[in-house]
Amino acid sequence: ATALEARKGPFSTDEPQTRRADVLSYNNFYEFGSGKDDPAANAASLTTAPWSVEIGGLVAKPATYALEDLLKPATLEERIYRLRCVEGWSMVIPWIGFPLADLISRVEPLGSAKYVTFETLVRPDEMPGQRGLFQPLDWPYREGLRLDEAKHPLTILAVGMYGETLPNQNGAPLRLVVPWKYGFKSIKSIVRIAFVEAQPKTTWEEMASHEYGFYSNVNPEVDHPRWSQATERRIGEGSGLLAKRRPTLMFNGYGDEVAGLYAGMDLRANY
Amino acid sequence: MGGRPTADDLQSPPPNLPHRGGGARLSWLGPGSWALYALGLSPGVWTFYLGLNDQLGADPLKVLERTLGLWALRFLVIGLAVTPLRKIGGPNLIRYRRTFGLLAFFYALFHVVVYVVLDQGLDVSAIVADIVKRPYITIGMVAFLILVPLAVTSNATMIRRLGGHAWQRLHRWVYLAAAAGALHFIMLLKTVTFEAAFYAAAVALLLAFRLVGRRPFNPLRR
């Protein structure tokens, strides 16, 4: 990882940041294995340069960008966000990135575009989770946002954290960060972005649609069918084994910013 | 279940039962078992020690909880493997079977204690809600509750008091406990992992071995 310059961005929390070592060693990135420590062990083999991102679908200016060109016009900001995993743990991470809205305005989506889809790299040679008989998910990993969610100022494309470029296990070289949704929405190592009219099917939704919905907003009132979402364990908080659970906040504490996006919607049905 | 026990019944009481009034008093700590208990409990003790010293990574509680649960399942599988192993010509480990079973029980107990005390912080309402509403926790708790009477009746006094036949019938419940334990493991994961599938397959295979050995079912015979 190399050092990254970034100015302080808005929306940052002043809660204590999670230890960098924990954020680097405790990951869900099934392309590198489904164990929490698999990504840290296996992701070093990933080649992140050169890297290109194909942007297409319902846009006026479809293009395949080299990562450098994608980043050239961007002003990098540090955003210290809470991250809440659907599994019931959370972290506070100082991301470095830029608003996804900036990129969206550059490619000029057509009026018919209602959703944005994202895809992660498929490269079995370098991603052991994509090799062999036992593959947990159907690749490529796919995620999606409603266009207004994607354009929300909280939503960023991140290229770094803790003052440096992203480690591979955290989604290098380019990942999404949507802090009011469960972590799996924040797709890693993005190679494709497309604008579409119909609500896309996402990977976890296809895997188990009764457990993982398209929206997947952090919501302590709506339990995962197999576990409660009312509380969470903040990684590194307390002293190891004695870490206490803390209440999970609606929209992960970003309700003031994003609740309006869902006005009038039944969040129990649209989980 | 419930058929007449046969000479080769697979859930027979340990063969080294002392005779009533016999000289050697056999506690649940059979010969050679101390070493096995020490060895068997060491992964749990070691993991707990690492946890106290912040050596279990980002989420030490989860690692401890999972490790204890996994060892409970492992010792259930090992215990269930004793008879098939002997039948296919392997070593006869029957004198250690009780130790394996009790190790499984102790790990399950520690697993539940860590869940109740450290994970849920003794929040009774959250724990009750979990047990009632979460099938994987319901199933895990069922597995644990089955192991309790089996552990309690694992000593020679209880075997004598119950009598071999009743003891056998009671201890066949371990089949259900193992199946529930394996299912509990698979259900708590977001996707089925190789590891979880391995234990489920092992339990299924070991239970199937019991079925194959039985006499064909005859509905006219009671």
XYZ file of C-alpha atoms in Angstrom:
493
model
C 0.000 0.000 0.000
C 1.234 3.452 -0.851
C 0.376 6.697 0.904
C -2.597 8.667 -0.402
C -3.272 12.372 -0.036
C -6.853 13.209 0.880
C -8.658 16.187 2.336
C -11.149 15.770 5.137
C -14.585 15.005 3.756
C -18.051 15.449 5.270
C -20.119 12.956 7.293
C -17.149 11.583 9.254
C -17.820 10.128 12.685
C -15.529 10.934 15.588
C -16.056 7.491 17.135
C -12.834 5.586 17.832
C -11.502 3.976 14.660
C -11.130 0.225 14.453
C -7.537 -0.967 14.636
C -6.103 -1.095 11.136
C -4.765 -4.592 11.795
C -8.308 -5.831 12.521
C -9.725 -4.243 9.380
C -6.985 -5.931 7.348
C -7.375 -9.367 8.905
C -11.116 -9.809 9.378
C -12.808 -9.806 5.993
C -15.635 -11.238 3.992
C -14.364 -11.526 0.432
C -15.524 -14.924 -0.766
C -13.446 -14.727 -3.943
C -10.517 -15.464 -1.651
C -12.288 -17.994 0.572
C -15.243 -17.949 2.933
C -13.258 -17.871 6.197
C -12.698 -14.518 7.877
C -8.929 -14.824 7.610
C -8.869 -16.292 4.078
C -8.792 -12.934 2.259
C -5.793 -11.699 4.254
C -4.032 -14.996 3.575
C -4.880 -15.278 -0.131
C -5.402 -11.824 -1.587
C -1.737 -10.917 -1.973
C -1.756 -12.755 -5.308
C -4.244 -10.347 -6.863
C -2.867 -8.102 -9.609
C -4.449 -4.675 -9.246
C -2.436 -2.820 -11.878
C -3.277 -2.467 -14.676
C -6.953 -2.195 -13.773
C -9.830 -1.021 -15.876
C -13.490 -0.396 -15.224
C -16.115 -0.776 -17.915
C -19.000 1.642 -17.606
C -22.015 1.050 -19.803
C -25.710 0.437 -20.073
C -28.074 3.389 -20.229
C -25.490 6.181 -20.369
C -24.626 8.823 -22.930
C -20.897 8.196 -22.558
C -20.139 4.537 -22.107
C -16.427 3.893 -21.750
C -13.794 1.569 -20.409
C -11.606 3.585 -18.101
C -8.114 2.776 -16.984
C -8.196 3.249 -13.223
C -5.807 6.217 -13.443
C -8.120 7.993 -15.866
C -11.110 7.252 -13.694
C -9.341 8.835 -10.725
C -7.749 11.808 -12.515
C -10.665 14.225 -12.127
C -11.549 13.005 -8.627
C -10.710 14.876 -5.449
C -9.972 12.294 -2.797
C -11.592 12.744 0.585
C -11.284 10.941 3.877
C -14.627 9.647 5.123
C -14.695 7.965 8.540
C -17.740 5.717 8.394
C -19.315 3.038 10.521
C -19.518 -0.311 8.752
C -22.167 -2.774 9.909
C -21.893 -6.359 8.664
C -25.071 -8.384 8.197
C -23.450 -10.971 10.490
C -23.789 -8.677 13.507
C -20.405 -7.026 13.897
C -19.268 -3.507 13.086
C -16.190 -1.373 12.559
C -15.278 2.299 12.130
C -13.085 2.780 9.068
C -11.381 5.887 7.660
C -11.979 5.396 3.941
C -10.395 7.462 1.195
C -12.482 7.959 -1.894
C -14.757 10.239 -3.847
C -18.516 10.511 -4.272
C -19.957 8.018 -6.731
C -22.233 10.876 -7.820
C -19.199 12.586 -9.417
C -18.544 9.616 -11.662
C -22.225 9.215 -12.462
C -22.521 12.787 -13.670
C -19.450 12.295 -15.860
C -20.958 9.395 -17.809
C -24.385 11.058 -18.134
C -27.022 8.402 -17.443
C -30.076 8.470 -19.685
C -33.492 9.331 -18.300
C -34.487 5.676 -18.472
C -31.682 4.623 -16.089
C -33.175 3.794 -12.693
C -30.580 1.490 -11.135
C -26.815 1.040 -11.104
C -25.215 -2.400 -11.092
C -21.675 -3.342 -10.099
C -19.551 -6.417 -10.718
C -16.421 -7.743 -9.045
C -13.492 -9.204 -10.925
C -13.586 -12.866 -11.961
C -10.045 -14.202 -12.111
C -9.810 -17.762 -10.790
C -6.033 -17.806 -11.344
C -5.649 -15.223 -8.629
C -8.816 -15.803 -6.629
C -8.759 -19.228 -4.986
C -12.403 -18.968 -3.900
C -13.348 -19.053 -7.589
C -11.448 -22.300 -8.183
C -12.276 -25.905 -7.515
C -15.409 -27.889 -6.832
C -16.588 -26.046 -3.773
C -17.565 -22.509 -4.697
C -19.944 -20.764 -2.346
C -21.353 -18.144 -4.732
C -22.147 -17.685 -8.380
C -19.513 -15.390 -9.890
C -19.157 -12.592 -10.710
C -20.269 -11.039 -7.433
C -22.999 -8.558 -8.327
C -24.485 -5.666 -6.412
C -26.827 -2.834 -7.204
C -28.252 0.439 -5.968
C -31.209 2.559 -6.915
C -29.916 5.554 -8.876
C -30.851 8.001 -6.109
C -29.013 5.838 -3.550
C -25.993 5.747 -5.830
C -26.044 9.535 -6.204
C -26.458 10.146 -2.482
C -23.516 12.174 -1.117
C -22.763 9.475 1.499
C -22.096 6.906 -1.227
C -18.457 6.795 -2.260
C -16.091 4.824 -4.411
C -13.113 4.114 -2.176
C -9.516 3.624 -3.276
C -7.875 3.724 0.124
C -8.144 3.606 3.897
C -5.991 4.629 6.849
C -4.095 7.068 4.641
C -3.006 4.430 2.127
C -4.253 2.655 -0.970
C -6.655 -0.215 -0.305
C -5.150 -3.545 0.704
C -6.258 -6.292 -1.673
C -8.383 -8.045 0.943
C -10.341 -4.839 1.469
C -11.327 -4.540 -2.172
C -8.376 -3.026 -4.044
C -8.108 -1.079 -6.155
C -11.662 0.281 -6.250
C -14.681 -0.522 -4.113
C -18.055 0.853 -3.190
C -18.864 2.119 0.315
C -22.527 2.595 1.231
C -22.449 3.099 5.000
C -26.168 2.823 5.788
C -26.435 -0.636 4.210
C -25.052 -3.967 5.364
C -21.427 -4.406 4.385
C -22.011 -6.894 1.576
C -23.640 -4.116 -0.486
C -20.269 -2.339 -0.557
C -18.908 -4.419 -3.421
C -15.150 -4.873 -3.772
C -12.643 -4.847 -6.636
C -15.100 -3.406 -9.160
C -14.557 -4.028 -12.874
C -17.964 -3.177 -14.318
C -20.616 -0.567 -13.660
C -23.846 -0.460 -15.642
C -26.972 1.668 -15.637
C -30.214 -0.237 -16.079
C -33.946 0.300 -16.025
C -35.134 -2.665 -13.944
C -34.140 -3.556 -10.407
C -31.172 -5.918 -10.765
C -30.720 -9.252 -9.000
C -27.803 -9.141 -6.604
C -25.576 -12.066 -5.660
C -26.789 -12.587 -2.099
C -30.373 -12.039 -3.135
C -30.029 -14.826 -5.699
C -28.313 -17.009 -3.136
C -31.090 -16.641 -0.528
C -33.717 -14.033 -1.388
C -35.646 -14.486 1.857
C -32.515 -13.598 3.824
C -30.877 -10.865 1.750
C -32.992 -8.300 -0.020
C -32.068 -5.767 -2.660
C -32.136 -2.860 -0.223
C -30.384 -4.445 2.767
C -30.518 -1.233 4.745
C -29.191 -1.612 8.274
C -32.363 -2.018 10.310
C -32.469 -3.217 13.935
C -36.227 -3.812 13.619
C -36.005 -6.308 10.791
C -34.196 -9.467 11.806
C -32.264 -11.688 9.500
C -34.363 -14.889 9.430
C -31.624 -16.717 11.301
C -30.392 -14.084 13.716
C -31.364 -10.824 15.360
C -30.121 -7.533 13.943
C -30.990 -5.562 17.087
C -27.430 -5.497 18.409
C -23.887 -5.681 17.116
C -20.389 -6.258 18.433
C -17.977 -3.438 17.620
C -14.721 -5.096 16.631
C -11.907 -4.216 19.014
C -14.208 -2.600 21.541
C -13.925 -3.605 25.176
C -11.180 -6.016 25.988
C -11.300 -8.953 23.645
C -13.507 -11.642 25.083
C -15.468 -9.204 27.202
C -16.646 -7.021 24.310
C -20.231 -5.946 24.945
C -22.917 -5.821 22.298
C -24.226 -2.377 21.437
C -27.611 -1.501 19.970
C -27.699 -1.296 16.191
C -28.914 2.059 14.881
C -31.518 2.511 12.154
C -29.725 3.050 8.822
C -26.520 2.444 10.798
C -26.920 5.887 12.353
C -27.243 7.692 8.998
C -31.021 8.099 9.213
C -30.887 11.912 9.157
C -29.161 11.738 5.790
C -30.934 8.842 4.081
C -34.337 8.183 5.659
C -35.900 10.457 3.046
C -34.877 8.056 0.287
C -37.338 5.538 1.668
C -40.245 7.771 2.667
C -43.499 5.852 2.391
C -41.767 2.534 1.754
C -42.457 -0.543 3.855
C -38.944 -1.401 5.017
C -40.115 -4.743 6.367
C -41.229 -5.819 2.887
C -38.311 -4.067 1.181
C -35.592 -5.477 3.412
C -35.445 -47.448 17.732
C -36.990 -49.686 20.331
C -36.086 -53.011 18.715
C -34.673 -55.720 20.913
C -31.035 -55.151 21.665
C -28.818 -57.654 19.998
C -25.460 -58.983 21.000
C -23.761 -56.679 18.580
C -25.843 -53.692 19.536
C -23.908 -50.642 18.655
C -24.762 -48.583 21.685
C -23.791 -51.100 24.312
C -22.653 -49.916 27.722
C -18.932 -49.827 28.220
C -17.716 -53.433 28.571
C -15.460 -52.666 31.486
C -18.337 -52.336 33.920
C -17.448 -53.531 37.390
C -19.604 -56.150 38.998
C -21.805 -55.021 41.791
C -19.757 -55.074 44.949
C -16.652 -55.753 42.943
C -13.357 -54.480 44.141
C -12.385 -51.864 41.568
C -14.702 -48.923 41.665
C -15.067 -47.414 38.268
C -15.799 -43.733 38.171
C -16.419 -41.855 34.940
C -12.684 -41.399 34.893
C -11.796 -44.735 33.440
C -8.266 -46.055 33.097
C -6.132 -44.017 30.790
C -8.795 -41.394 30.554
C -7.032 -38.676 32.492
C -4.499 -38.269 29.738
C -7.270 -38.239 27.152
C -9.222 -35.585 29.057
C -6.110 -33.438 29.342
C -5.329 -33.860 25.671
C -8.952 -33.447 24.598
C -9.540 -30.280 26.581
C -6.267 -28.653 25.609
C -7.516 -27.004 22.371
C -10.291 -25.322 24.324
C -8.014 -24.215 27.137
C -5.429 -22.981 24.645
C -8.011 -21.014 22.666
C -9.322 -19.445 25.866
C -5.767 -18.531 26.880
C -5.158 -16.938 23.459
C -8.410 -15.035 23.831
C -7.370 -13.631 27.201
C -4.140 -12.463 25.613
C -5.783 -10.853 22.592
C -4.331 -13.409 20.194
C -7.555 -14.498 18.494
C -7.799 -11.779 15.886
C -10.462 -9.148 15.386
C -13.437 -11.004 16.847
C -11.971 -13.186 19.601
C -15.328 -14.021 21.139
C -16.641 -15.511 17.908
C -13.470 -17.541 17.446
C -13.718 -18.940 20.975
C -17.426 -19.682 20.609
C -16.962 -21.419 17.250
C -13.885 -23.348 18.380
C -15.680 -24.769 21.407
C -18.716 -25.727 19.327
C -16.556 -27.336 16.678
C -14.720 -29.478 19.230
C -18.026 -30.612 20.690
C -19.036 -31.791 17.223
C -15.639 -33.374 16.609
C -15.831 -35.439 19.792
C -19.379 -36.498 18.958
C -18.137 -37.717 15.593
C -15.158 -39.476 17.176
C -17.445 -41.134 19.723
C -19.811 -42.291 16.999
C -16.887 -43.653 15.018
C -15.714 -46.015 17.759
C -18.029 -48.913 16.932
C -17.826 -48.689 13.127
C -14.047 -48.510 13.428
C -13.983 -51.731 15.425
C -16.402 -53.437 13.049
C -14.353 -52.702 9.986
C -11.326 -54.176 11.670
C -9.794 -51.078 13.164
C -8.593 -50.657 16.728
C -11.056 -51.135 19.538
C -11.390 -47.823 21.349
C -14.545 -48.729 23.240
C -12.938 -48.067 26.607
C -12.401 -44.439 25.599
C -15.860 -43.901 24.166
C -17.262 -42.476 27.379
C -14.374 -40.025 27.545
C -15.065 -38.902 23.975
C -18.717 -38.453 24.832
C -17.977 -36.473 27.966
C -15.452 -34.325 26.128
C -18.198 -33.554 23.599
C -20.506 -32.652 26.485
C -17.934 -30.410 28.181
C -17.205 -28.568 24.942
C -20.925 -28.150 24.294
C -21.326 -26.836 27.844
C -18.481 -24.333 27.449
C -19.873 -23.360 24.058
C -23.275 -22.607 25.620
C -21.704 -20.793 28.578
C -19.664 -18.562 26.250
C -22.774 -17.849 24.183
C -24.908 -17.031 27.234
C -22.364 -15.128 29.322
C -19.835 -13.546 26.952
C -21.725 -13.282 23.661
C -25.186 -12.332 24.928
C -24.003 -10.798 28.210
C -26.615 -12.732 30.229
C -29.390 -10.839 28.452
C -32.096 -13.364 29.254
C -34.747 -11.879 26.980
C -32.361 -11.827 24.004
C -31.312 -15.415 24.707
C -34.878 -16.678 25.041
C -35.848 -14.821 21.860
C -32.863 -16.403 20.096
C -33.778 -19.904 21.210
C -37.414 -19.518 20.272
C -37.032 -17.606 17.021
C -33.779 -18.870 15.515
C -34.070 -22.442 14.299
C -30.300 -22.934 14.274
C -30.087 -21.912 17.929
C -33.163 -23.987 18.810
C -31.547 -26.993 17.185
C -28.201 -26.335 18.842
C -29.883 -26.026 22.215
C -31.760 -29.297 21.623
C -28.435 -31.001 20.896
C -26.980 -29.631 24.118
C -30.014 -30.573 26.236
C -29.848 -34.144 24.923
C -26.226 -34.378 25.997
C -27.028 -33.383 29.591
C -28.825 -36.594 30.685
C -26.307 -38.639 28.737
C -23.446 -37.028 30.639
C -25.260 -37.414 33.951
C -25.866 -41.128 33.343
C -22.391 -41.843 32.048
C -21.010 -43.143 35.326
C -21.068 -46.756 36.452
C -23.543 -46.131 39.253
C -26.107 -44.724 36.861
C -25.570 -47.501 34.339
C -26.228 -50.041 37.071
C -29.217 -48.168 38.387
C -30.813 -47.798 34.959
C -29.928 -51.281 33.815
C -28.162 -51.964 30.549
C -31.269 -51.999 28.407
C -32.700 -48.682 29.568
C -29.245 -47.162 29.508
C -28.799 -48.215 25.896
C -32.128 -46.784 24.868
C -31.342 -43.494 26.578
C -27.915 -43.241 25.030
C -29.197 -43.808 21.509
C -30.311 -40.191 21.756
C -26.720 -39.279 20.982
C -27.570 -39.993 17.339
C -30.072 -37.170 17.397
C -27.665 -34.894 19.265
C -24.956 -35.440 16.654
C -27.350 -34.864 13.771
C -28.648 -31.707 15.445
C -25.095 -30.523 16.101
C -24.082 -30.966 12.465
C -27.258 -29.241 11.281
C -26.680 -26.381 13.739
C -23.226 -25.862 12.207
C -24.500 -25.818 8.621
C -27.416 -23.516 9.421
C -25.436 -20.810 11.145
C -23.295 -20.149 8.073
C -24.209 -17.843 5.230
C -23.075 -20.432 2.711
C -22.310 -24.108 3.189
C -18.563 -24.451 3.661
C -16.481 -27.521 2.967
C -15.864 -27.889 6.680
C -19.545 -27.841 7.625
C -20.401 -30.233 4.799
C -17.610 -32.546 5.951
C -19.016 -32.875 9.466
C -22.562 -33.292 8.210
C -21.381 -36.048 5.861
C -19.387 -37.718 8.638
C -22.372 -37.763 10.966
C -24.670 -38.990 8.180
C -22.249 -41.776 7.308
C -21.828 -42.875 10.921
C -25.583 -42.883 11.501
C -26.156 -44.779 8.242
C -23.729 -47.402 9.509
C -26.134 -48.062 12.386
C -29.058 -48.524 10.034
C -27.225 -50.959 7.776
C -26.351 -53.149 10.725
C -29.939 -53.504 11.856
C -32.294 -56.338 11.061
C -34.784 -55.602 8.305
C -37.873 -53.922 9.613
C -40.769 -56.324 10.052
C -44.069 -54.609 10.781
C -45.677 -57.889 11.961
C -43.145 -58.444 14.674
C -43.438 -56.430 17.789
